[in-house]
CSV table of C-alpha atoms in Angstrom, one decimal:
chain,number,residue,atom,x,y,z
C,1,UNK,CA,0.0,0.0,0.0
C,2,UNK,CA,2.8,2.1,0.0
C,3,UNK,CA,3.4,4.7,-2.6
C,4,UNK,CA,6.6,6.1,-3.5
C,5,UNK,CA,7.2,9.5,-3.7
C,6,UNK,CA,4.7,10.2,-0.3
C,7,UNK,CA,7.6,12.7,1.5
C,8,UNK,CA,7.8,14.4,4.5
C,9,UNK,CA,7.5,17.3,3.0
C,10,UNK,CA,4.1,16.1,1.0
C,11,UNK,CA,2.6,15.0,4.5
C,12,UNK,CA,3.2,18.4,6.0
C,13,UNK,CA,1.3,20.3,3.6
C,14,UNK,CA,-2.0,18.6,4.8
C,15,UNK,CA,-3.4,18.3,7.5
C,16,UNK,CA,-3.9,15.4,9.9
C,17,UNK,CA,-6.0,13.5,12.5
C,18,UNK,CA,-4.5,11.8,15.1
C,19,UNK,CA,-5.9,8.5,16.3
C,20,UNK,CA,-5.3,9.2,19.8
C,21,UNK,CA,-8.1,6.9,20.1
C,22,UNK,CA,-6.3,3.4,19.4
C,23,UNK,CA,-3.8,2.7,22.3
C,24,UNK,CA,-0.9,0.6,20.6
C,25,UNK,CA,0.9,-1.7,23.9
C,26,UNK,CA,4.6,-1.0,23.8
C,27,UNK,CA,6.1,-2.7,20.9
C,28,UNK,CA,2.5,-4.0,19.4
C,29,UNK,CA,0.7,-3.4,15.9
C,30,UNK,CA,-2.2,-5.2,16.9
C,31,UNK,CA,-5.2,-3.0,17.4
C,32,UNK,CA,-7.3,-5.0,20.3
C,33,UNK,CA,-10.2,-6.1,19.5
C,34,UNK,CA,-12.3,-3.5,22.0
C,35,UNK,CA,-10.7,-0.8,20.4
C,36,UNK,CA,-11.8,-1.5,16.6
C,37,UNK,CA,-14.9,0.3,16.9
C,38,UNK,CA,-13.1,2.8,17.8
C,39,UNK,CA,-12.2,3.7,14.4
C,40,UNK,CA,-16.1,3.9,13.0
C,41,UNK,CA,-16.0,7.7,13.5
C,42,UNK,CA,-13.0,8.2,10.9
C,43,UNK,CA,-14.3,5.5,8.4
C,44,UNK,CA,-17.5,7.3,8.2
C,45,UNK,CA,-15.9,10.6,7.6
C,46,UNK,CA,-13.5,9.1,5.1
C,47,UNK,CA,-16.8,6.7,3.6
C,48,UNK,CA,-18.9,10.3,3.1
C,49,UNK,CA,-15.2,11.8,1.5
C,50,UNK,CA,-15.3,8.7,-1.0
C,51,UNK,CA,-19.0,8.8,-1.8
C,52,UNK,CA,-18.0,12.5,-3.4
C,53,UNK,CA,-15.0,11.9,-5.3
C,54,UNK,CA,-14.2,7.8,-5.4
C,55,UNK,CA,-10.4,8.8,-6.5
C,56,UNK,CA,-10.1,10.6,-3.0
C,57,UNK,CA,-6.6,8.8,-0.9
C,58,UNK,CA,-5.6,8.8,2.3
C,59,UNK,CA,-2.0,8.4,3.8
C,60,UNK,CA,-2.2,6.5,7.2
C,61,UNK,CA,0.8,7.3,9.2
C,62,UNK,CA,2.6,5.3,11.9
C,63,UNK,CA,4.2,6.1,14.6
C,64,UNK,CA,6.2,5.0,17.7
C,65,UNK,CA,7.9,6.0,20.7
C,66,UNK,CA,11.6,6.8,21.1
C,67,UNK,CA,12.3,2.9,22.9
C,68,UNK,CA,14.4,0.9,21.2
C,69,UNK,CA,16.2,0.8,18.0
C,70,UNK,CA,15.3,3.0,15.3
C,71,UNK,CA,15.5,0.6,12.5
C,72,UNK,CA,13.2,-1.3,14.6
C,73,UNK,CA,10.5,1.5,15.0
C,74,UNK,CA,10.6,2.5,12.2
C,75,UNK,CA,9.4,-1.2,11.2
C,76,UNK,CA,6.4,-1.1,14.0
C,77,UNK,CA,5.5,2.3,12.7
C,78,UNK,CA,5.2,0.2,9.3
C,79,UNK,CA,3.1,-2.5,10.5
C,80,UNK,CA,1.0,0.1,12.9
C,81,UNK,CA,-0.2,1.8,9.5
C,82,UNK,CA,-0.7,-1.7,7.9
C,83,UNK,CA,-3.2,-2.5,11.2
C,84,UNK,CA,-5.4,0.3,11.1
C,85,UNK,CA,-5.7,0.3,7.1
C,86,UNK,CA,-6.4,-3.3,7.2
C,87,UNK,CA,-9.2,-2.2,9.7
C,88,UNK,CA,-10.8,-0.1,7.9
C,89,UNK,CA,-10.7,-1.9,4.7
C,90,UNK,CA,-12.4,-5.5,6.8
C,91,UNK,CA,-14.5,-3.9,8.9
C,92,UNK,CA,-15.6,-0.6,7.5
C,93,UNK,CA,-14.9,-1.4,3.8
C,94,UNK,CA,-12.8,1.3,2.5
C,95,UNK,CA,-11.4,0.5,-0.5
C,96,UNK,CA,-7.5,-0.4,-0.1
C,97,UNK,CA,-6.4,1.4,-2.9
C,98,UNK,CA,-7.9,4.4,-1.4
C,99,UNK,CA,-4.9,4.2,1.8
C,100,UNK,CA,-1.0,4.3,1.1
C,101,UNK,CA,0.4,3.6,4.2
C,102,UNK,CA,4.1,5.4,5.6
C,103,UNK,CA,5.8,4.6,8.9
C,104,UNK,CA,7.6,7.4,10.4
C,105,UNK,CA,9.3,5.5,13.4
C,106,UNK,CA,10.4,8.1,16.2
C,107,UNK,CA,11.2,10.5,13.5
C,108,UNK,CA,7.7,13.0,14.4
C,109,UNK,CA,7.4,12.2,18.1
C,110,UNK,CA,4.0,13.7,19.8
C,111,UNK,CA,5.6,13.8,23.4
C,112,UNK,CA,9.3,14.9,23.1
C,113,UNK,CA,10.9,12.5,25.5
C,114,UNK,CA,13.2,9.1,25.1
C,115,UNK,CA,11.0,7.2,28.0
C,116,UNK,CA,8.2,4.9,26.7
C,117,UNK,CA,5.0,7.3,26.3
C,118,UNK,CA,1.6,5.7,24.9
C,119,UNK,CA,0.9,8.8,23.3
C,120,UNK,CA,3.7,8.7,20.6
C,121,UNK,CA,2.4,4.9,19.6
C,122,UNK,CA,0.0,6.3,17.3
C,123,UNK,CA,-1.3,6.4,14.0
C,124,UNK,CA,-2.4,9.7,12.2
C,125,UNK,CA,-4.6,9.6,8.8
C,126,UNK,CA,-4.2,12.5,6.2
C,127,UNK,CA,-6.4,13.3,3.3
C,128,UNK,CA,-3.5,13.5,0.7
C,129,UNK,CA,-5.8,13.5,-2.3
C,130,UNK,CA,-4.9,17.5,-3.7
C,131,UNK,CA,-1.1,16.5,-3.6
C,132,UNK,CA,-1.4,13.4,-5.5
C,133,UNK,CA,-4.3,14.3,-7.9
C,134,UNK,CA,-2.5,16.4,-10.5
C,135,UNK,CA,0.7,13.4,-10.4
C,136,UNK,CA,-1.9,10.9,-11.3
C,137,UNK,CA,-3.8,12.4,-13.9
C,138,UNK,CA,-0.6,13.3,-15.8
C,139,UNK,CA,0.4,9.3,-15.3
């Protein structure tokens, strides 16, 4: 799901909703199963979005705090993003080719600290859609 080309820079220009709402356990990318519902809010805001324009993309971001290796956050960040856009493509059934995914590792954290804190194990989704449009309809 991920695209190339999706930069830092690109995912500054828009802006994002943090899904303080899903608590990640230290060194998890499994979204417990009480915590799924969770995401119906977003899905129906990003269902509505999709019912308007069908071509309309999401980047869902992961995240993680600064424990641990870098090369190995930046993996869980990975598979954080992977978890909540498999969720919303199984359970609320947006589209995958509607999500690129990006992990960020401890690059962007929330709570500037190098102690384990919940609230930089996140995930954040962005509508990316007016950066990527005019690349893709010059493809």
């Amino acid at each position: 799901m991920t695209r190339s080309g999706v930069s830092a820079r690109i995912r500054d220009k828009v802006r994002r909703i943090d899904l303080d709402i899903i608590n990640f356990e230290f060194g998890s990318a499994q979204i417990p199963e009480s915590e799924i519902g969770k995401l119906e809010g977003v899905a129906e805001a990003m269902q509505r979005l999709l019912k308007e324009n069908p071509g309309e993309t999401f980047l869902i971001e992961g995240h993680t705090d600064a424990v641990g290796a870098e090369v190995a956050n930046l993996a869980l960040s990975d598979q954080r993003a992977e978890a909540v856009a498999t969720a919303l493509t199984n359970v609320f059934d947006i589209a995958p080719e509607n999500m690129e995914t990006q992990g960020y590792g401890e690059q962007y954290l929330k709570v500037e600290t190098q102690d384990p804190e919940r609230e930089n194990r996140r995930v954040a989704i962005r509508r990316i859609t007016p950066l990527i449009a005019p690349v893709a309809s010059s493809e």
